[in-house]
């Protein structure tokens, strides 16, 4: 069975291809394009920027603030990815590019929130620091390549889904435009991590399925580490942004199908992991059918 170090090394060419594919598909954009300045000021592309008017719905404002705080998780994410894959070669190049793009999201969202009056600058900064103290709930303190890839894939699928759902419910065209732009980046990040995980499963199917089962069963949405998560989770669920049903039907099941989890050929260890995973999914399906409780209430 390949060791963690061997898996990261063997996946290096795949990481290189993922980076090249990402650069080919990615569209460059400037956070300044979305910064509120007033009704009659046009940016260099001739687009009139939004006046500093916040979203009228309190749920939308809370969701936007939560999403912006998630984008400020960069230190913990960068540290965990470097620990799992190293800072050199194709892995280092991919992690560096990913970090730069996530930083762009954080800049754009914060400037939009402050510029529209959706968030108070001092309150947002206090929440950002509290979020940094809480940290991202990775599968382990120093996750190996397999759980890191699985977690990164699911987290990106979750946050992309949240951006899309909040953007669709927004009443401000400028908000929807910004969230659509960020969601497009998150989708490309998801594709890269999802394809890297698929390659890892092909390389080490039994160990890969164990990592999938471990991460899926213990997974919480990206906003789980936000201060006051129980309250925020209820808002996410009530508003329609992210709940147990969304997590199961729009994140878990499509991703597992893409990884060919139901029909992948496995050894005894992998079969046990798949059985554990299937049992968990059945429990979640039954729970979603009988309750609209947010994922925070899931066991």
mmCIF file of N, CA and C in Angstrom, residues 4-16 18-19 78 81-82 84-98 145 149 192-193 196-197 200:
data_model
loop_
_atom_site.group_PDB
_atom_site.id
_atom_site.type_symbol
_atom_site.label_atom_id
_atom_site.label_comp_id
_atom_site.label_asym_id
_atom_site.label_seq_id
_atom_site.Cartn_x
_atom_site.Cartn_y
_atom_site.Cartn_z
ATOM 1 N N UNK A 4 1.650 7.817 2.590
ATOM 2 C CA UNK A 4 1.190 9.165 2.300
ATOM 3 C C UNK A 4 2.187 9.922 1.435
ATOM 4 N N UNK A 5 3.468 9.780 1.774
ATOM 5 C CA UNK A 5 4.495 10.479 1.002
ATOM 6 C C UNK A 5 4.524 9.977 -0.438
ATOM 7 N N UNK A 6 4.373 8.664 -0.614
ATOM 8 C CA UNK A 6 4.383 8.101 -1.966
ATOM 9 C C UNK A 6 3.163 8.554 -2.756
ATOM 10 N N UNK A 7 2.006 8.631 -2.091
ATOM 11 C CA UNK A 7 0.791 9.073 -2.781
ATOM 12 C C UNK A 7 0.949 10.504 -3.273
ATOM 13 N N UNK A 8 1.451 11.382 -2.417
ATOM 14 C CA UNK A 8 1.657 12.775 -2.834
ATOM 15 C C UNK A 8 2.647 12.850 -3.991
ATOM 16 N N UNK A 9 3.704 12.047 -3.922
ATOM 17 C CA UNK A 9 4.697 12.055 -4.992
ATOM 18 C C UNK A 9 4.103 11.517 -6.293
ATOM 19 N N UNK A 10 3.361 10.435 -6.211
ATOM 20 C CA UNK A 10 2.805 9.826 -7.422
ATOM 21 C C UNK A 10 1.722 10.696 -8.063
ATOM 22 N N UNK A 11 1.074 11.514 -7.248
ATOM 23 C CA UNK A 11 0.038 12.397 -7.777
ATOM 24 C C UNK A 11 0.597 13.714 -8.305
ATOM 25 N N UNK A 12 1.894 13.928 -8.177
ATOM 26 C CA UNK A 12 2.492 15.182 -8.614
ATOM 27 C C UNK A 12 2.194 15.506 -10.080
ATOM 28 N N UNK A 13 2.316 14.558 -11.016
ATOM 29 C CA UNK A 13 1.967 14.890 -12.407
ATOM 30 C C UNK A 13 0.498 15.259 -12.570
ATOM 31 N N UNK A 14 -0.364 14.619 -11.797
ATOM 32 C CA UNK A 14 -1.790 14.943 -11.860
ATOM 33 C C UNK A 14 -2.025 16.356 -11.349
ATOM 34 N N UNK A 15 -1.314 16.739 -10.289
ATOM 35 C CA UNK A 15 -1.430 18.102 -9.773
ATOM 36 C C UNK A 15 -0.969 19.114 -10.824
ATOM 37 N N UNK A 16 0.083 18.771 -11.553
ATOM 38 C CA UNK A 16 0.548 19.657 -12.612
ATOM 39 C C UNK A 16 -0.494 19.835 -13.700
ATOM 40 N N UNK A 18 -3.718 19.389 -13.329
ATOM 41 C CA UNK A 18 -4.848 20.120 -12.741
ATOM 42 C C UNK A 18 -4.584 21.616 -12.748
ATOM 43 N N UNK A 19 -3.361 22.015 -12.438
ATOM 44 C CA UNK A 19 -3.021 23.432 -12.445
ATOM 45 C C UNK A 19 -3.101 24.004 -13.856
ATOM 46 N N UNK A 78 -4.076 26.991 4.047
ATOM 47 C CA UNK A 78 -2.749 26.961 3.418
ATOM 48 C C UNK A 78 -1.801 26.074 4.212
ATOM 49 N N UNK A 81 -2.816 22.303 3.710
ATOM 50 C CA UNK A 81 -2.496 21.782 2.378
ATOM 51 C C UNK A 81 -0.992 21.618 2.193
ATOM 52 N N UNK A 82 -0.211 22.571 2.694
ATOM 53 C CA UNK A 82 1.241 22.439 2.595
ATOM 54 C C UNK A 82 1.743 21.266 3.422
ATOM 55 N N UNK A 84 0.151 18.531 3.956
ATOM 56 C CA UNK A 84 -0.243 17.293 3.284
ATOM 57 C C UNK A 84 0.548 17.044 2.001
ATOM 58 N N UNK A 85 0.905 18.119 1.276
ATOM 59 C CA UNK A 85 1.483 17.929 -0.057
ATOM 60 C C UNK A 85 2.837 18.591 -0.260
ATOM 61 N N UNK A 86 3.273 19.422 0.654
ATOM 62 C CA UNK A 86 4.547 20.100 0.495
ATOM 63 C C UNK A 86 4.395 21.439 -0.203
ATOM 64 N N UNK A 87 5.479 22.200 -0.209
ATOM 65 C CA UNK A 87 5.467 23.551 -0.772
ATOM 66 C C UNK A 87 6.186 23.647 -2.114
ATOM 67 N N UNK A 88 6.695 22.529 -2.620
ATOM 68 C CA UNK A 88 7.511 22.562 -3.826
ATOM 69 C C UNK A 88 6.787 21.914 -5.001
ATOM 70 N N UNK A 89 7.367 22.065 -6.177
ATOM 71 C CA UNK A 89 6.891 21.383 -7.360
ATOM 72 C C UNK A 89 5.479 21.776 -7.756
ATOM 73 N N UNK A 90 4.802 20.849 -8.429
ATOM 74 C CA UNK A 90 3.448 21.120 -8.915
ATOM 75 C C UNK A 90 2.477 21.343 -7.776
ATOM 76 N N UNK A 91 2.658 20.603 -6.679
ATOM 77 C CA UNK A 91 1.773 20.800 -5.541
ATOM 78 C C UNK A 91 1.906 22.218 -4.984
ATOM 79 N N UNK A 92 3.140 22.671 -4.807
ATOM 80 C CA UNK A 92 3.346 24.012 -4.296
ATOM 81 C C UNK A 92 2.771 25.063 -5.221
ATOM 82 N N UNK A 93 2.919 24.850 -6.530
ATOM 83 C CA UNK A 93 2.388 25.814 -7.499
ATOM 84 C C UNK A 93 0.857 25.858 -7.441
ATOM 85 N N UNK A 94 0.223 24.680 -7.338
ATOM 86 C CA UNK A 94 -1.238 24.641 -7.262
ATOM 87 C C UNK A 94 -1.731 25.287 -5.977
ATOM 88 N N UNK A 95 -1.100 24.969 -4.847
ATOM 89 C CA UNK A 95 -1.523 25.542 -3.569
ATOM 90 C C UNK A 95 -1.345 27.060 -3.583
ATOM 91 N N UNK A 96 -0.250 27.531 -4.188
ATOM 92 C CA UNK A 96 -0.024 28.965 -4.272
ATOM 93 C C UNK A 96 -1.095 29.667 -5.092
ATOM 94 N N UNK A 97 -1.434 29.091 -6.223
ATOM 95 C CA UNK A 97 -2.473 29.697 -7.071
ATOM 96 C C UNK A 97 -3.821 29.679 -6.364
ATOM 97 N N UNK A 98 -4.141 28.538 -5.758
ATOM 98 C CA UNK A 98 -5.410 28.427 -5.032
ATOM 99 C C UNK A 98 -5.474 29.480 -3.924
ATOM 100 N N UNK A 145 -2.506 13.156 2.566
ATOM 101 C CA UNK A 145 -3.042 13.522 1.253
ATOM 102 C C UNK A 145 -4.467 13.051 0.999
ATOM 103 N N UNK A 149 -7.546 15.672 0.477
ATOM 104 C CA UNK A 149 -8.212 15.819 -0.813
ATOM 105 C C UNK A 149 -9.718 15.628 -0.695
ATOM 106 N N UNK A 192 -10.791 20.729 -9.635
ATOM 107 C CA UNK A 192 -9.402 20.308 -9.458
ATOM 108 C C UNK A 192 -9.266 19.332 -8.295
ATOM 109 N N UNK A 193 -9.821 19.666 -7.134
ATOM 110 C CA UNK A 193 -9.706 18.770 -5.985
ATOM 111 C C UNK A 193 -10.462 17.458 -6.212
ATOM 112 N N UNK A 196 -8.323 15.321 -8.537
ATOM 113 C CA UNK A 196 -7.158 14.813 -7.803
ATOM 114 C C UNK A 196 -7.559 13.671 -6.875
ATOM 115 N N UNK A 197 -8.719 13.795 -6.238
ATOM 116 C CA UNK A 197 -9.198 12.717 -5.377
ATOM 117 C C UNK A 197 -9.508 11.475 -6.190
ATOM 118 N N UNK A 200 -6.363 9.764 -6.818
ATOM 119 C CA UNK A 200 -5.880 9.103 -5.602
ATOM 120 C C UNK A 200 -6.638 7.809 -5.346
#
